[in-house]
Tab-separated table of C-alpha atoms and ligand atoms in Angstrom:
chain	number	residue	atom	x	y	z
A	1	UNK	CA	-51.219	60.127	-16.504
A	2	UNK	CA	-53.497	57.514	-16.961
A	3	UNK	CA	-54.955	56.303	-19.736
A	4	UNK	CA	-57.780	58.679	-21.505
A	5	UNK	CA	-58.678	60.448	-18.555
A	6	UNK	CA	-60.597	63.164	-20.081
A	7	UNK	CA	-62.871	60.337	-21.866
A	8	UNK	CA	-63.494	58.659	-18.527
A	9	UNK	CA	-64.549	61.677	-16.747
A	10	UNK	CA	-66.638	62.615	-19.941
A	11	UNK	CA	-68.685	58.886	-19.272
A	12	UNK	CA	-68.716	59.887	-15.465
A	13	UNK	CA	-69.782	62.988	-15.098
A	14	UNK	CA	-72.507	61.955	-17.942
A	15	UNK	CA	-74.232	60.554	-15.250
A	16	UNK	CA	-73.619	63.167	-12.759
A	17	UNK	CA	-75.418	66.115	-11.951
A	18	UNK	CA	-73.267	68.980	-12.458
A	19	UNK	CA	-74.304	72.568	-12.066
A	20	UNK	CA	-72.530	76.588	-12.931
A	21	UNK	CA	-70.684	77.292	-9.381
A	22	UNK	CA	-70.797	74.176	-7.572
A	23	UNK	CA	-67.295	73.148	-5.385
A	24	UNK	CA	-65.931	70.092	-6.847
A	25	UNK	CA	-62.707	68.081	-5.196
A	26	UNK	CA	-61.142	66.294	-8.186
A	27	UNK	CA	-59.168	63.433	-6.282
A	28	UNK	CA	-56.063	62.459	-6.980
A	29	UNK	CA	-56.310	64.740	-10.353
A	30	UNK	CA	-52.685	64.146	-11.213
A	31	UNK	CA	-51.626	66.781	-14.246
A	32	UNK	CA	-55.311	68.503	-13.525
A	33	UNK	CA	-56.283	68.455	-16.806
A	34	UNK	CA	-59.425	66.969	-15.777
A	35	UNK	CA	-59.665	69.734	-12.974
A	36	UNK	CA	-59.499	72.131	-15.869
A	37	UNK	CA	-61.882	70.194	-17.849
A	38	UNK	CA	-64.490	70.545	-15.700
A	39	UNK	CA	-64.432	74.165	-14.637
A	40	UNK	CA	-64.209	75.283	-18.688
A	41	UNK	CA	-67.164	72.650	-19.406
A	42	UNK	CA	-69.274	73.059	-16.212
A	43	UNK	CA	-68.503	76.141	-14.867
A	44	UNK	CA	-67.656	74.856	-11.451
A	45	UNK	CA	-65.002	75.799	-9.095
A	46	UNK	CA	-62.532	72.662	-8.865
A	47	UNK	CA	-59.596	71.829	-6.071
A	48	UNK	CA	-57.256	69.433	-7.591
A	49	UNK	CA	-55.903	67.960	-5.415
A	50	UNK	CA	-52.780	65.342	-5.815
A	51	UNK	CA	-49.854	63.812	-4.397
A	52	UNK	CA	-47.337	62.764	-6.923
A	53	UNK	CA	-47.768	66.015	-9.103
A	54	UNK	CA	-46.247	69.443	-7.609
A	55	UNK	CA	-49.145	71.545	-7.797
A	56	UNK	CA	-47.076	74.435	-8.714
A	57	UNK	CA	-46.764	72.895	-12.040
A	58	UNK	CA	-50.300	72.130	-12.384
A	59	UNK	CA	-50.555	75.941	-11.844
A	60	UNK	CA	-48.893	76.487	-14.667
A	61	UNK	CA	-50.936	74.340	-16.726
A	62	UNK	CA	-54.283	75.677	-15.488
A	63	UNK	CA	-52.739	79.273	-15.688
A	64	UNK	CA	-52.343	78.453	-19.680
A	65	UNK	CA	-55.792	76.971	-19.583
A	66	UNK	CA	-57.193	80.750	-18.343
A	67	UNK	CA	-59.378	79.199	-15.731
A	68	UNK	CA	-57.029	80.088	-12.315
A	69	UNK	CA	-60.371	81.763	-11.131
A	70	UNK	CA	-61.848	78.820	-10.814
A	71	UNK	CA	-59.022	75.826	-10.187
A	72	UNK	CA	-57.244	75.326	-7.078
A	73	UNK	CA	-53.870	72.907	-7.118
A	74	UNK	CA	-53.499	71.228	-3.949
A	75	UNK	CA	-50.865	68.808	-2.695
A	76	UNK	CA	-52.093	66.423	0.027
A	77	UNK	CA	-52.479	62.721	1.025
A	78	UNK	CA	-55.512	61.273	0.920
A	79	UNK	CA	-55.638	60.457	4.445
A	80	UNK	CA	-55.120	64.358	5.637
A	81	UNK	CA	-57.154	66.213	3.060
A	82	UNK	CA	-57.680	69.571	4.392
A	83	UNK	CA	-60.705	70.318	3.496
A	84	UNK	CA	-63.633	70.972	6.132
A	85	UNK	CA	-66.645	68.523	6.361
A	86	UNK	CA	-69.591	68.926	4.183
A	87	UNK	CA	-67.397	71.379	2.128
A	88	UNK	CA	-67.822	70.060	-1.535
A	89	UNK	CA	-71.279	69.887	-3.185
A	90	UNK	CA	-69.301	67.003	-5.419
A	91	UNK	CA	-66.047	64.516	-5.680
A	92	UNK	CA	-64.544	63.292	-8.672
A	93	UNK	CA	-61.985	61.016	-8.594
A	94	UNK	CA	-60.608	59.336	-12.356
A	95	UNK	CA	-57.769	56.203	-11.933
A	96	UNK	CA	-56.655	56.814	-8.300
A	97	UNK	CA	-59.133	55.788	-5.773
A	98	UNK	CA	-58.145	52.707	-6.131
A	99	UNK	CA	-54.639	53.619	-4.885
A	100	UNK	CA	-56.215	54.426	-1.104
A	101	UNK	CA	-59.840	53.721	-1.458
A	102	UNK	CA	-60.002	50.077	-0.807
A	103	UNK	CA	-59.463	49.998	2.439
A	104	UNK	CA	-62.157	49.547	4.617
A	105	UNK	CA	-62.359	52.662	6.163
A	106	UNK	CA	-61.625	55.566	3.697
A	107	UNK	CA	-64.937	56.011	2.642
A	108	UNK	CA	-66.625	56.157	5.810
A	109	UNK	CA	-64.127	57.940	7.945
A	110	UNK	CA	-62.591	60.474	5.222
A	111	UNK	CA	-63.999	60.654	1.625
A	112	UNK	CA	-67.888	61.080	2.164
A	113	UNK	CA	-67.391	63.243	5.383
A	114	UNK	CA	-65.985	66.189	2.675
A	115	UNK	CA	-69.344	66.470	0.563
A	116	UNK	CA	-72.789	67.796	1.449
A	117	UNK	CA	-75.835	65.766	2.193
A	118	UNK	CA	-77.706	65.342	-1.346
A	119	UNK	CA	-73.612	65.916	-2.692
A	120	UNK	CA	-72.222	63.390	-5.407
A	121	UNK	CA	-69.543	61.227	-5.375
A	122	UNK	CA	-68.239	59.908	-8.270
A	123	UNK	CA	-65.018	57.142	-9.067
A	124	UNK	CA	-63.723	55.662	-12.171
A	125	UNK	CA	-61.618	53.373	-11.511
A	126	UNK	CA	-59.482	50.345	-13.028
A	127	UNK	CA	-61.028	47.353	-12.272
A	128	UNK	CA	-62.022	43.714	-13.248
A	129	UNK	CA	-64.558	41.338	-14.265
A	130	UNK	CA	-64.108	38.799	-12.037
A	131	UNK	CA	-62.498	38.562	-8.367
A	132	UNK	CA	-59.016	37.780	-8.226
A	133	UNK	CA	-58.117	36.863	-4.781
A	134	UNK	CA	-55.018	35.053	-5.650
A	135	UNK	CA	-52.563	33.194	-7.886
A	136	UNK	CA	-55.459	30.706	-8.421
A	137	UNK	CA	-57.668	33.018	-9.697
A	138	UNK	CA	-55.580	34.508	-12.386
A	139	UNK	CA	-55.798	33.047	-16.106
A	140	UNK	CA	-52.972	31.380	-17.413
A	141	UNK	CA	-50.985	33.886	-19.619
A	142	UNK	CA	-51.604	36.872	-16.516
A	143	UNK	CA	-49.902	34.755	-13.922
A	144	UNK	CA	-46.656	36.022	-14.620
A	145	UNK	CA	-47.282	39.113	-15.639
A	146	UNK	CA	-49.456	39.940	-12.292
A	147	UNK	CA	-47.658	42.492	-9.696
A	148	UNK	CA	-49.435	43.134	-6.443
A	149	UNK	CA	-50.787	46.465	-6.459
A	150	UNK	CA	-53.033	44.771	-9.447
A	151	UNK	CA	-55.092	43.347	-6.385
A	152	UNK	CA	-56.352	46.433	-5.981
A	153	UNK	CA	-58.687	46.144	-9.274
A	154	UNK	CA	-62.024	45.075	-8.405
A	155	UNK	CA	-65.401	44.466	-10.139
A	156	UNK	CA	-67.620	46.827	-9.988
A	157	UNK	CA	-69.818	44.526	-7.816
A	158	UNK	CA	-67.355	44.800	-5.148
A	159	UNK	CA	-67.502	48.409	-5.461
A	160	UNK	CA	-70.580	48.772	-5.162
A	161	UNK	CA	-71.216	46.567	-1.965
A	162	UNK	CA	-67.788	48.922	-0.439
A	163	UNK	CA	-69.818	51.315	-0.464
A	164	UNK	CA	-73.170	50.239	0.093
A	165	UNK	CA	-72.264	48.569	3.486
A	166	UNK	CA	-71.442	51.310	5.213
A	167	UNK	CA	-75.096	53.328	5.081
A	168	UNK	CA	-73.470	56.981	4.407
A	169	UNK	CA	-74.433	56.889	0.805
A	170	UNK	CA	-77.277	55.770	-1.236
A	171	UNK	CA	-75.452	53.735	-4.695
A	172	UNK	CA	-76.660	55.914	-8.198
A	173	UNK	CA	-75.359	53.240	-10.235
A	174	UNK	CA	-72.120	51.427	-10.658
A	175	UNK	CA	-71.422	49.136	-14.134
A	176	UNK	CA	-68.036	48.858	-16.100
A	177	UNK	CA	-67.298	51.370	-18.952
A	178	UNK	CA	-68.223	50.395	-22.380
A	179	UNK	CA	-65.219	50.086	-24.538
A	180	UNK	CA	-62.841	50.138	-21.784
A	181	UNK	CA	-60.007	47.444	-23.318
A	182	UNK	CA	-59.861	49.429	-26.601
A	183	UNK	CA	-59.831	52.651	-24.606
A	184	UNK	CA	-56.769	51.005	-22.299
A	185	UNK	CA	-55.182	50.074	-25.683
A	186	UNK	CA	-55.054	53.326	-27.264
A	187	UNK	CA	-53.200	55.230	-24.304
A	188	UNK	CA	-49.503	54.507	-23.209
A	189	UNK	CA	-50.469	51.672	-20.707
A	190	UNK	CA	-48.823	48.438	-20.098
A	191	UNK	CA	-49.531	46.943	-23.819
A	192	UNK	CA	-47.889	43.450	-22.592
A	193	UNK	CA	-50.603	42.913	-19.676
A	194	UNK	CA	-53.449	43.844	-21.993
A	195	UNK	CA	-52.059	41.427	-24.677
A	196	UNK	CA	-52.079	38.447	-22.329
A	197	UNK	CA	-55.503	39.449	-21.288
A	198	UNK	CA	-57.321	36.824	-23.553
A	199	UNK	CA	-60.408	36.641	-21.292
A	200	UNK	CA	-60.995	40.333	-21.398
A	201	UNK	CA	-60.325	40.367	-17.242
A	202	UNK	CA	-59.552	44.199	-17.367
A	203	UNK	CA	-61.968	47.010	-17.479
A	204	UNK	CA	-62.732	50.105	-16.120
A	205	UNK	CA	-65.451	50.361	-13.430
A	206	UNK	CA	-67.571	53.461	-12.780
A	207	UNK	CA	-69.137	53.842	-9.091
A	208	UNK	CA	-72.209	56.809	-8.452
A	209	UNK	CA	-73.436	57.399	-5.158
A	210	UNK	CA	-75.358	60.115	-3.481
A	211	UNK	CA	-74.527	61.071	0.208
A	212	UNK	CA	-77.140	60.673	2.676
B	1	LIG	C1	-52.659	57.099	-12.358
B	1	LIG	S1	-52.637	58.705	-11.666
B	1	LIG	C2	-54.138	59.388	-12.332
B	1	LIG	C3	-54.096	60.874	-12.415
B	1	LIG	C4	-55.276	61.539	-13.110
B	1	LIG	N1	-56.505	61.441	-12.322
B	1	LIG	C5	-55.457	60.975	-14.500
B	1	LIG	O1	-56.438	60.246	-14.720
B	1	LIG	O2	-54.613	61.237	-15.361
B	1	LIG	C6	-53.065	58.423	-9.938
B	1	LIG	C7	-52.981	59.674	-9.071
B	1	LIG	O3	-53.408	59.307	-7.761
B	1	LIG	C8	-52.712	60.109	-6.831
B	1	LIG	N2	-52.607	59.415	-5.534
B	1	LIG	C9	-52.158	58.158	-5.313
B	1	LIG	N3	-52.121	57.891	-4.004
B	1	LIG	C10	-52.568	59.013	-3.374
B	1	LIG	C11	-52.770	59.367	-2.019
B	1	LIG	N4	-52.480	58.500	-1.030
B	1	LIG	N5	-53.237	60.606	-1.739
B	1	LIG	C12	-53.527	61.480	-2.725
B	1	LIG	N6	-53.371	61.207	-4.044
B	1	LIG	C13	-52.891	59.991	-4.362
B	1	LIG	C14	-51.324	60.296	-7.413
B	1	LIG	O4	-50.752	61.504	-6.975
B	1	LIG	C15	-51.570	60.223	-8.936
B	1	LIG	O5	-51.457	61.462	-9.579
């Protein structure tokens, strides 16, 4: 769904340790294919969990994909996963956090409570090089182009200190993804924003952290 997701999770999970039989919750996985990525390559067992895609489709797909041993669709919000505490030794989450993770309190009071102390947690997510805060902010040919949920699209120094702040998680490393404006230009994405992004404001930002 969006763009290259199996070559952002391939940069992610690069960095992550993951090990044969370990319980991953891929976050807002969308078609799953990267849920069924990582159970073929890793031999893990994966819940895919999603909102906008009926997970008896993804069924299908992971059903065709002969790993239904190991992949589990799910359909919930993000806000009343249900999942118990300390459940998953790992979370994976590739172009969605964004859509519910910058608010102040997911982290804290939902995402890290789900993984195991010493457990992973791992975002890609679209993001920028600078701040933009406002209208101000934005260079000239982006102005009109800008729509609001584009304010959710941080840098990953932002991310970074989200995180960081609230002492549940020590930070593995977060950096932007090489590559990412060619990588944005070769999928389906809005071409017209990426065209009138002269300063190269768009990127992709990847966020590691272990839980404490
Ligand atoms: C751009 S798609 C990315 C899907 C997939 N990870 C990929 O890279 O192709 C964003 C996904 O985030 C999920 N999402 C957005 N808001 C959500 C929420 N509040 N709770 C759970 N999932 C959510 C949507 O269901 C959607 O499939």
């Amino acid at each position: 769904m969006g763009p290259n997701p199996l070559w952002l999770l391939e940069d992610l999970t690069n960095d992550m340790n993951l090990e044969k039989g370990m319980k991953i919750l891929d976050m807002g996985c969308g078609k799953a294919i990267t849920s069924i990525f990582l159970a073929k390559e890793y031999d893990v067992q994966v819940w895919a969990n999603d909102l906008w895609i009926d997970p008896t489709e993804n069924l299908e797909r992971i059903k065709q994909s002969g790993v239904e041993d190991r992949v589990f669709p799910i359909k919930a919000e993000a806000h009343s996963l249900p999942y118990a505490n300390g459940f998953f030794d790992a979370i994976i989450s590739i172009d969605a956090y964004h859509y519910f993770g910058t608010e102040e309190l997911y982290f804290s009071w939902y995402l890290q409570k789900l993984v195991n102390s010493g457990g992973q947690l791992g975002i890609v997510v679209p993001g920028v090089t600078k701040e933009i805060n406002n209208e101000a902010d934005l260079p000239g040919k982006l102005k009109n182009l800008w729509t609001d949920d584009l304010y959710t699209f941080r840098t990953y120094q932002w991310w970074k200190n989200h995180w960081d702040k609230t002492k549940h998680a020590t930070i593995d490393s977060a950096n932007t993804i090489e590559n990412s404006k060619e990588l944005w230009l070769n999928s389906n994405c809005d071409h017209e924003l990426l065209a009138a992004d002269e300063e190269d404001l768009f990127t992709f930002v990847k966020l590691i952290a272990t839980k404490k």
